[in-house]
Amino acid sequence: MTKVTMTINGKSVAGDVGGNTLLSSFLRDDLRLTGTHIGCDTSQCGACVVHVNGRPVKSCTMFAAEAEGAEVSTIEGQANADGSLNVIQQAFQDHHGLQCGFCTPGMVMTAAALLKENPKPTVTEVREHLEGNICRCTGYHNIVKAIMAASGQDVSAIAAE
Amino acid sequence: MPKDDGIGAATVRREDVRFLTGVGQYTDDIKAYGETVAVFARSTVANGVIKSIDTTTAAGMPGVLAIFTGEDFAEVGGNPAGWLINSRDGTPMHEPKRPVLAHGKVRHVGDAYAAVIAETLEQAKNAVEAIEADIEELDAIVNMKDALAGSNYVHDEIGTNQCFDWGWIEDNRDATDAAIKGAHHVTTLELVNNRLVPNAMEPRSSRAEYKAAGDEYVLHTTSQNPHLTRLLISAFVLGIPENKLTVIAPDVGGGFGSKIYHYGEEALVLAAAKKLGRPVTWTADRTEAFLTDAHGRDHVTKIELAMDAEGNFLAFRTETLANVGAYLSNFSTATPTFLHGTLMAGNYTVPNVYVNVKAVFTNTAPVDAYRGAGRPEATYSLERVIDKAAREIGRDPIELRRQNFIKPDQYPFASAAGLEYDSGNYDALMDKMEEVADMAGFAARRKASEAKGLLRGFGVNAYIEACGIAPSNLVGVLGSRVGLYDAATVRVNATGNLSVMVGAHSHGQGHETAFPQVVAEMLGIDASTIDIVHGDTSKIPFGMGTYGSRSLAVCGSAVVRATEKVINKAKKIAAHMLEVSDGDIELKDGQFSVAGTDKSVSFGEVALKAYIPHEFPLEDIEPGLEETAFYDPANFTYPSGAYCCEVELDPETGKVSVERMTAVDDFGNVINPMIVTGQVHGGLGQGIGQALLENTTYDENGQLLSASYMDYTMPRADDLPFYTVDHSQGNPCTHNPLGVKGCGEAGAIGSPPTVVNAVIDAMQSGGKNVTHIDMPVTPHRVWSAMQNA
Ligand code: FES
Ligand code: FES
């Protein structure tokens, strides 16, 4: 067991982890931050995406010990300070960008990383950026639309509802 | 003024907030003191005899609390098939026992033969590795034709791999044969409806607790229908009395059919929790999901379409081999039969239909209902053979369909496959599709594609499905062992807000938003004061759950009936409060008023009166305001649609991309158009996935070659286009109170033939006379087909 300390959603946390404890299980099992989901065992689905030092990371591919001293943010830390949905979350709700909600945390975290890098992406760029995130429910239409809307671009030409 | 949160309003979903902030609660998120973990030992061979299982070493390993093998469940019941099918000769289907854990033989890769319960996941996994199982591998039975011909059996005691040989409608057989014999033109097509893995993003998970104090069990599980799961466990498998077992499906991360069924893992964790007196959780990893979730489709079909000289359809005759895998999953026998054969008249006035389905056991994972369940298979066969026929006789595919459509004045229409369609207008759907898809612009778009060196194809399709399953009396006659009603309780609380307990269970469909819209509309109150309670057998009435696009049509109807009862009683209370007779009371905008006067009481005042029944006519009315209704539909509902798409095909590589996809559906009335559109989108994504990308491949040894996201091609965002979706052409269902038909499966039913028809059109436009290609239409298949044409 090694001791790790990191900042998660602005709060400093510490824990004892095994050498092969994944960041995803540290978040889910030790810290009970269960918004980060596990959808696969081959790092393909993106349900587990969090930000580590501002960059998107599939938390199922990183050991908790590797995040020693890091700034980690998860879906639980995304809402505005007053608890209201942030711009991306709000766009997902407004444009029905989620159904079962299981892929959603990873989608929101991935979208946030994209918009930070590329504040006005094209539809093609959004679709390519989502290459590592699988959604089985939405057919992606409304996810792409929500991300375009969150970037402040006009989505009225993308089919209604 | 129409309510902005009632029927027809595209209100955003209230459940989204918890999902978007990471506080949804899925089964694997639930933990309490004393948690333990279950891991299964699964067969690595497709067919084998279990000679011995030695758990001694494993049992002594750190953290191991218990180990179970098939022996421990030898005395308990099997997981039954929910539908009894009789063969053409009248004999009942073969129904081998499906045990909690394999006993004697393993029958597919992933078949569980032991389970370890340990303190941690890692300890349980290590102990599973240490179980010494001597399993003698036998030749695997994989291919359906070989399975029927050979003398090697998945279930030795049956002595055949044929589960049943079903004819529909057997009395139509001779007439159909005669029609085909005498026809001017017969088009024949042999095709494969490819096996799919449902792949809900949340893997299956089950967690059991046992409470010694009351000898009670609680099972949290990834289920689309918690009451059905409880019934199966109680009545068939473990025999736990229903009143001692609570089944809770919390948030469920997608299902698409795969979470309808009861699986052995649920029984195992219950037994283990009792033995240990501690909570036991099992959560599938993705590999287990691929190996053990019930798969979908997997039909091999020959279909013939007979026409007269004018192109009038005279008969459809179908022969299908349907893979049921190694064991019968709960609805596996209904899916290729009554959910498939009964739809084989499609949208057409064809007088003769005959379907023969042979269900075949193989050493593969069980196959059952997956989004659409039987109806996509029916639509695919019909709409592909019609396109081929149009080409053979030189007719436009849309025009040929229109010629044979049932016309709006023919409803109710008795189809040649035994159903009575209640409403529809297929020409109007086709008109709308031609308009919103901008068919007129296709020629120019084809030119533009060709200028880039690409071929462009246009594909079309019309579908009908039977949803809102189902009238219990009818399905009982057809072999169903359950009823298919649903139930709702509307509880008005004393302070005027409402809890509505429903038997349907959302796994992404937005019930928490849509059902309150119905109740709010009826009562004239704010939807925000109404909450849905679902998924917990200790709180809700016995309902049959969510699948087959039935939630709104069946459970929504129960909600309407229960709300009507509430209104009737509330009117009586209001009448008493206003000192008039209840016939004089009107309910409007949440106010009960006396017709023609300004006297009124609000809904909230009536609710309070019901629970504080001072000066209450107790001789006439009971206190309280809570009503339950069970609703059993009079018929199926019949959503229908006209779909088209345009594909671009690169003749150099064979790569196909869907450029435009249009879905025009008749769902009857629509409660929340935003949610309905989203349901269609999801179905389209899965249907395009089936058509272009997804394939489930077993090798000849029964090894699943596509058992991970590295090998099984899930549709990703950059594989799919934006969709054009329209549901303005609704013809209300005539027999349920909301006039709704169901929208969950349409996209997955309508899109595969549309895409494949477009691919063939593209190849034809490139001068290649390819008339058939199987799904998934991979670049390799396209390229090969074009080379050989
Ligand atoms: S769980 Fe991390 S990528 Fe799938
Ligand atoms: S919303 Fe269900 S997987 Fe994306």
mmCIF file of N, CA, C and O in Angstrom, chain B residues 471-534:
data_model
loop_
_atom_site.group_PDB
_atom_site.id
_atom_site.type_symbol
_atom_site.label_atom_id
_atom_site.label_comp_id
_atom_site.label_asym_id
_atom_site.label_seq_id
_atom_site.Cartn_x
_atom_site.Cartn_y
_atom_site.Cartn_z
ATOM 1 N N PRO B 471 -52.141 -8.002 -25.586
ATOM 2 C CA PRO B 471 -53.374 -8.517 -24.971
ATOM 3 C C PRO B 471 -53.081 -9.869 -24.316
ATOM 4 O O PRO B 471 -52.667 -10.805 -24.985
ATOM 5 N N SER B 472 -53.281 -9.952 -23.015
ATOM 6 C CA SER B 472 -52.916 -11.184 -22.303
ATOM 7 C C SER B 472 -53.681 -12.387 -22.822
ATOM 8 O O SER B 472 -53.126 -13.475 -22.965
ATOM 9 N N ASN B 473 -54.978 -12.208 -23.096
ATOM 10 C CA ASN B 473 -55.769 -13.353 -23.573
ATOM 11 C C ASN B 473 -55.218 -13.884 -24.885
ATOM 12 O O ASN B 473 -55.106 -15.091 -25.078
ATOM 13 N N LEU B 474 -54.863 -12.969 -25.765
ATOM 14 C CA LEU B 474 -54.344 -13.398 -27.068
ATOM 15 C C LEU B 474 -52.991 -14.098 -26.909
ATOM 16 O O LEU B 474 -52.784 -15.198 -27.428
ATOM 17 N N VAL B 475 -52.073 -13.461 -26.181
ATOM 18 C CA VAL B 475 -50.755 -14.084 -26.084
ATOM 19 C C VAL B 475 -50.810 -15.386 -25.291
ATOM 20 O O VAL B 475 -50.002 -16.287 -25.508
ATOM 21 N N GLY B 476 -51.792 -15.483 -24.402
ATOM 22 C CA GLY B 476 -51.974 -16.741 -23.673
ATOM 23 C C GLY B 476 -52.301 -17.880 -24.629
ATOM 24 O O GLY B 476 -51.743 -18.973 -24.542
ATOM 25 N N VAL B 477 -53.200 -17.605 -25.574
ATOM 26 C CA VAL B 477 -53.546 -18.615 -26.575
ATOM 27 C C VAL B 477 -52.320 -18.975 -27.411
ATOM 28 O O VAL B 477 -52.124 -20.116 -27.817
ATOM 29 N N LEU B 478 -51.463 -17.979 -27.642
ATOM 30 C CA LEU B 478 -50.292 -18.198 -28.502
ATOM 31 C C LEU B 478 -49.114 -18.814 -27.758
ATOM 32 O O LEU B 478 -48.065 -19.040 -28.359
ATOM 33 N N GLY B 479 -49.252 -19.036 -26.475
ATOM 34 C CA GLY B 479 -48.202 -19.759 -25.769
ATOM 35 C C GLY B 479 -47.485 -18.990 -24.676
ATOM 36 O O GLY B 479 -46.633 -19.535 -23.973
ATOM 37 N N SER B 480 -47.819 -17.695 -24.507
ATOM 38 C CA SER B 480 -47.141 -16.939 -23.462
ATOM 39 C C SER B 480 -47.500 -17.493 -22.088
ATOM 40 O O SER B 480 -48.658 -17.827 -21.830
ATOM 41 N N ARG B 481 -46.502 -17.579 -21.240
ATOM 42 C CA ARG B 481 -46.756 -18.070 -19.886
ATOM 43 C C ARG B 481 -46.989 -16.920 -18.910
ATOM 44 O O ARG B 481 -47.148 -17.128 -17.719
ATOM 45 N N VAL B 482 -46.910 -15.703 -19.396
ATOM 46 C CA VAL B 482 -47.215 -14.542 -18.541
ATOM 47 C C VAL B 482 -48.305 -13.721 -19.206
ATOM 48 O O VAL B 482 -48.596 -13.878 -20.389
ATOM 49 N N GLY B 483 -48.897 -12.821 -18.413
ATOM 50 C CA GLY B 483 -49.789 -11.812 -18.975
ATOM 51 C C GLY B 483 -48.949 -10.607 -19.337
ATOM 52 O O GLY B 483 -47.805 -10.476 -18.899
ATOM 53 N N LEU B 484 -49.481 -9.724 -20.141
ATOM 54 C CA LEU B 484 -48.651 -8.592 -20.566
ATOM 55 C C LEU B 484 -49.373 -7.262 -20.408
ATOM 56 O O LEU B 484 -49.256 -6.349 -21.215
ATOM 57 N N TYR B 485 -50.077 -7.161 -19.315
ATOM 58 C CA TYR B 485 -50.716 -5.913 -18.888
ATOM 59 C C TYR B 485 -49.659 -5.004 -18.260
ATOM 60 O O TYR B 485 -48.483 -5.376 -18.145
ATOM 61 N N ASP B 486 -50.077 -3.854 -17.779
ATOM 62 C CA ASP B 486 -49.215 -3.113 -16.862
ATOM 63 C C ASP B 486 -50.062 -2.395 -15.823
ATOM 64 O O ASP B 486 -51.291 -2.510 -15.856
ATOM 65 N N ALA B 487 -49.397 -1.742 -14.888
ATOM 66 C CA ALA B 487 -50.115 -1.240 -13.718
ATOM 67 C C ALA B 487 -49.572 0.095 -13.261
ATOM 68 O O ALA B 487 -48.397 0.395 -13.474
ATOM 69 N N ALA B 488 -50.448 0.869 -12.637
ATOM 70 C CA ALA B 488 -50.024 2.151 -12.064
ATOM 71 C C ALA B 488 -50.866 2.469 -10.846
ATOM 72 O O ALA B 488 -52.054 2.146 -10.794
ATOM 73 N N THR B 489 -50.233 3.086 -9.876
ATOM 74 C CA THR B 489 -50.944 3.619 -8.715
ATOM 75 C C THR B 489 -50.701 5.121 -8.678
ATOM 76 O O THR B 489 -49.544 5.555 -8.718
ATOM 77 N N VAL B 490 -51.769 5.880 -8.643
ATOM 78 C CA VAL B 490 -51.641 7.333 -8.512
ATOM 79 C C VAL B 490 -51.982 7.691 -7.076
ATOM 80 O O VAL B 490 -53.111 7.477 -6.624
ATOM 81 N N ARG B 491 -50.997 8.150 -6.351
ATOM 82 C CA ARG B 491 -51.192 8.521 -4.944
ATOM 83 C C ARG B 491 -51.141 10.035 -4.832
ATOM 84 O O ARG B 491 -50.093 10.645 -5.076
ATOM 85 N N VAL B 492 -52.269 10.601 -4.467
ATOM 86 C CA VAL B 492 -52.286 12.033 -4.197
ATOM 87 C C VAL B 492 -51.957 12.201 -2.724
ATOM 88 O O VAL B 492 -52.620 11.617 -1.860
ATOM 89 N N ASN B 493 -50.911 12.916 -2.428
ATOM 90 C CA ASN B 493 -50.541 13.120 -1.038
ATOM 91 C C ASN B 493 -51.385 14.232 -0.422
ATOM 92 O O ASN B 493 -51.975 15.050 -1.135
ATOM 93 N N ALA B 494 -51.406 14.276 0.889
ATOM 94 C CA ALA B 494 -52.301 15.203 1.579
ATOM 95 C C ALA B 494 -52.033 16.649 1.187
ATOM 96 O O ALA B 494 -52.946 17.476 1.124
ATOM 97 N N THR B 495 -50.778 16.958 0.927
ATOM 98 C CA THR B 495 -50.456 18.343 0.592
ATOM 99 C C THR B 495 -50.588 18.620 -0.898
ATOM 100 O O THR B 495 -50.174 19.673 -1.379
ATOM 101 N N GLY B 496 -51.140 17.676 -1.634
ATOM 102 C CA GLY B 496 -51.513 17.962 -3.017
ATOM 103 C C GLY B 496 -50.498 17.576 -4.067
ATOM 104 O O GLY B 496 -50.773 17.717 -5.252
ATOM 105 N N ASN B 497 -49.312 17.131 -3.652
ATOM 106 C CA ASN B 497 -48.413 16.619 -4.687
ATOM 107 C C ASN B 497 -48.682 15.128 -4.895
ATOM 108 O O ASN B 497 -49.440 14.523 -4.136
ATOM 109 N N LEU B 498 -48.080 14.565 -5.938
ATOM 110 C CA LEU B 498 -48.443 13.204 -6.317
ATOM 111 C C LEU B 498 -47.226 12.303 -6.460
ATOM 112 O O LEU B 498 -46.170 12.743 -6.940
ATOM 113 N N SER B 499 -47.416 11.063 -6.050
ATOM 114 C CA SER B 499 -46.448 10.015 -6.367
ATOM 115 C C SER B 499 -47.175 9.024 -7.264
ATOM 116 O O SER B 499 -48.252 8.554 -6.915
ATOM 117 N N VAL B 500 -46.571 8.746 -8.414
ATOM 118 C CA VAL B 500 -47.203 7.815 -9.350
ATOM 119 C C VAL B 500 -46.302 6.602 -9.488
ATOM 120 O O VAL B 500 -45.178 6.696 -9.985
ATOM 121 N N MET B 501 -46.791 5.470 -8.990
ATOM 122 C CA MET B 501 -46.004 4.246 -8.997
ATOM 123 C C MET B 501 -46.342 3.454 -10.266
ATOM 124 O O MET B 501 -47.512 3.131 -10.490
ATOM 125 N N VAL B 502 -45.336 3.186 -11.055
ATOM 126 C CA VAL B 502 -45.600 2.537 -12.352
ATOM 127 C C VAL B 502 -44.834 1.231 -12.492
ATOM 128 O O VAL B 502 -43.732 1.075 -11.967
ATOM 129 N N GLY B 503 -45.413 0.328 -13.265
ATOM 130 C CA GLY B 503 -44.782 -0.978 -13.498
ATOM 131 C C GLY B 503 -43.727 -0.938 -14.580
ATOM 132 O O GLY B 503 -42.890 -1.826 -14.665
ATOM 133 N N ALA B 504 -43.781 0.083 -15.429
ATOM 134 C CA ALA B 504 -42.751 0.230 -16.456
ATOM 135 C C ALA B 504 -41.467 0.685 -15.781
ATOM 136 O O ALA B 504 -41.506 1.267 -14.696
ATOM 137 N N HIS B 505 -40.330 0.418 -16.412
ATOM 138 C CA HIS B 505 -39.082 0.878 -15.802
ATOM 139 C C HIS B 505 -38.135 1.483 -16.824
ATOM 140 O O HIS B 505 -37.625 0.790 -17.703
ATOM 141 N N SER B 506 -37.896 2.769 -16.659
ATOM 142 C CA SER B 506 -37.044 3.486 -17.606
ATOM 143 C C SER B 506 -35.604 3.020 -17.504
ATOM 144 O O SER B 506 -35.060 2.858 -16.422
ATOM 145 N N HIS B 507 -34.992 2.771 -18.655
ATOM 146 C CA HIS B 507 -33.537 2.589 -18.672
ATOM 147 C C HIS B 507 -32.960 3.524 -19.709
ATOM 148 O O HIS B 507 -32.059 3.157 -20.453
ATOM 149 N N GLY B 508 -33.525 4.727 -19.744
ATOM 150 C CA GLY B 508 -33.070 5.761 -20.659
ATOM 151 C C GLY B 508 -34.208 6.472 -21.377
ATOM 152 O O GLY B 508 -33.978 7.454 -22.079
ATOM 153 N N GLN B 509 -35.442 5.991 -21.177
ATOM 154 C CA GLN B 509 -36.566 6.483 -21.971
ATOM 155 C C GLN B 509 -37.241 7.722 -21.402
ATOM 156 O O GLN B 509 -38.196 8.237 -21.997
ATOM 157 N N GLY B 510 -36.813 8.184 -20.229
ATOM 158 C CA GLY B 510 -37.352 9.442 -19.731
ATOM 159 C C GLY B 510 -38.730 9.351 -19.116
ATOM 160 O O GLY B 510 -39.495 10.320 -19.130
ATOM 161 N N HIS B 511 -39.072 8.216 -18.518
ATOM 162 C CA HIS B 511 -40.397 8.076 -17.910
ATOM 163 C C HIS B 511 -40.651 9.099 -16.818
ATOM 164 O O HIS B 511 -41.783 9.513 -16.611
ATOM 165 N N GLU B 512 -39.601 9.484 -16.101
ATOM 166 C CA GLU B 512 -39.808 10.414 -14.980
ATOM 167 C C GLU B 512 -40.300 11.764 -15.467
ATOM 168 O O GLU B 512 -40.869 12.537 -14.712
ATOM 169 N N THR B 513 -40.047 12.035 -16.748
ATOM 170 C CA THR B 513 -40.526 13.278 -17.344
ATOM 171 C C THR B 513 -41.846 13.081 -18.082
ATOM 172 O O THR B 513 -42.765 13.886 -17.948
ATOM 173 N N ALA B 514 -41.949 12.020 -18.855
ATOM 174 C CA ALA B 514 -43.111 11.868 -19.745
ATOM 175 C C ALA B 514 -44.384 11.476 -18.999
ATOM 176 O O ALA B 514 -45.459 12.005 -19.283
ATOM 177 N N PHE B 515 -44.288 10.541 -18.052
ATOM 178 C CA PHE B 515 -45.509 10.125 -17.358
ATOM 179 C C PHE B 515 -46.160 11.288 -16.596
ATOM 180 O O PHE B 515 -47.379 11.457 -16.656
ATOM 181 N N PRO B 516 -45.382 12.116 -15.892
ATOM 182 C CA PRO B 516 -46.026 13.258 -15.226
ATOM 183 C C PRO B 516 -46.737 14.198 -16.214
ATOM 184 O O PRO B 516 -47.724 14.841 -15.851
ATOM 185 N N GLN B 517 -46.232 14.273 -17.448
ATOM 186 C CA GLN B 517 -46.904 15.136 -18.431
ATOM 187 C C GLN B 517 -48.348 14.677 -18.654
ATOM 188 O O GLN B 517 -49.254 15.487 -18.819
ATOM 189 N N VAL B 518 -48.544 13.368 -18.660
ATOM 190 C CA VAL B 518 -49.886 12.814 -18.879
ATOM 191 C C VAL B 518 -50.794 13.164 -17.700
ATOM 192 O O VAL B 518 -51.916 13.651 -17.871
ATOM 193 N N VAL B 519 -50.290 12.928 -16.505
ATOM 194 C CA VAL B 519 -51.106 13.160 -15.312
ATOM 195 C C VAL B 519 -51.381 14.665 -15.146
ATOM 196 O O VAL B 519 -52.503 15.071 -14.816
ATOM 197 N N ALA B 520 -50.360 15.465 -15.410
ATOM 198 C CA ALA B 520 -50.518 16.919 -15.289
ATOM 199 C C ALA B 520 -51.591 17.423 -16.248
ATOM 200 O O ALA B 520 -52.418 18.269 -15.892
ATOM 201 N N GLU B 521 -51.588 16.876 -17.450
ATOM 202 C CA GLU B 521 -52.591 17.274 -18.447
ATOM 203 C C GLU B 521 -53.996 16.920 -17.950
ATOM 204 O O GLU B 521 -54.920 17.718 -18.048
ATOM 205 N N MET B 522 -54.127 15.731 -17.407
ATOM 206 C CA MET B 522 -55.465 15.286 -16.993
ATOM 207 C C MET B 522 -55.980 16.054 -15.787
ATOM 208 O O MET B 522 -57.166 16.326 -15.681
ATOM 209 N N LEU B 523 -55.077 16.392 -14.867
ATOM 210 C CA LEU B 523 -55.516 17.053 -13.641
ATOM 211 C C LEU B 523 -55.440 18.571 -13.738
ATOM 212 O O LEU B 523 -55.989 19.272 -12.891
ATOM 213 N N GLY B 524 -54.741 19.057 -14.753
ATOM 214 C CA GLY B 524 -54.599 20.497 -14.882
ATOM 215 C C GLY B 524 -53.702 21.105 -13.816
ATOM 216 O O GLY B 524 -53.883 22.242 -13.389
ATOM 217 N N ILE B 525 -52.738 20.332 -13.356
ATOM 218 C CA ILE B 525 -51.799 20.845 -12.354
ATOM 219 C C ILE B 525 -50.387 20.836 -12.932
ATOM 220 O O ILE B 525 -50.158 20.295 -14.011
ATOM 221 N N ASP B 526 -49.451 21.408 -12.203
ATOM 222 C CA ASP B 526 -48.079 21.466 -12.689
ATOM 223 C C ASP B 526 -47.438 20.072 -12.670
ATOM 224 O O ASP B 526 -47.478 19.390 -11.646
ATOM 225 N N ALA B 527 -46.781 19.729 -13.761
ATOM 226 C CA ALA B 527 -46.085 18.442 -13.810
ATOM 227 C C ALA B 527 -45.017 18.363 -12.721
ATOM 228 O O ALA B 527 -44.688 17.283 -12.232
ATOM 229 N N SER B 528 -44.484 19.508 -12.333
ATOM 230 C CA SER B 528 -43.404 19.491 -11.334
ATOM 231 C C SER B 528 -43.872 19.002 -9.967
ATOM 232 O O SER B 528 -43.062 18.691 -9.111
ATOM 233 N N THR B 529 -45.199 18.926 -9.763
ATOM 234 C CA THR B 529 -45.691 18.432 -8.469
ATOM 235 C C THR B 529 -45.916 16.916 -8.502
ATOM 236 O O THR B 529 -46.438 16.347 -7.547
ATOM 237 N N ILE B 530 -45.542 16.296 -9.610
ATOM 238 C CA ILE B 530 -45.817 14.859 -9.775
ATOM 239 C C ILE B 530 -44.497 14.109 -9.931
ATOM 240 O O ILE B 530 -43.688 14.452 -10.789
ATOM 241 N N ASP B 531 -44.294 13.104 -9.108
ATOM 242 C CA ASP B 531 -43.087 12.294 -9.218
ATOM 243 C C ASP B 531 -43.441 10.857 -9.570
ATOM 244 O O ASP B 531 -44.445 10.325 -9.110
ATOM 245 N N ILE B 532 -42.558 10.254 -10.341
ATOM 246 C CA ILE B 532 -42.726 8.852 -10.711
ATOM 247 C C ILE B 532 -41.889 7.994 -9.765
ATOM 248 O O ILE B 532 -40.749 8.330 -9.449
ATOM 249 N N VAL B 533 -42.470 6.907 -9.336
ATOM 250 C CA VAL B 533 -41.738 5.912 -8.554
ATOM 251 C C VAL B 533 -41.724 4.639 -9.396
ATOM 252 O O VAL B 533 -42.779 4.193 -9.862
ATOM 253 N N HIS B 534 -40.552 4.101 -9.637
ATOM 254 C CA HIS B 534 -40.507 2.895 -10.460
ATOM 255 C C HIS B 534 -39.315 2.028 -10.073
ATOM 256 O O HIS B 534 -38.419 2.466 -9.363
#
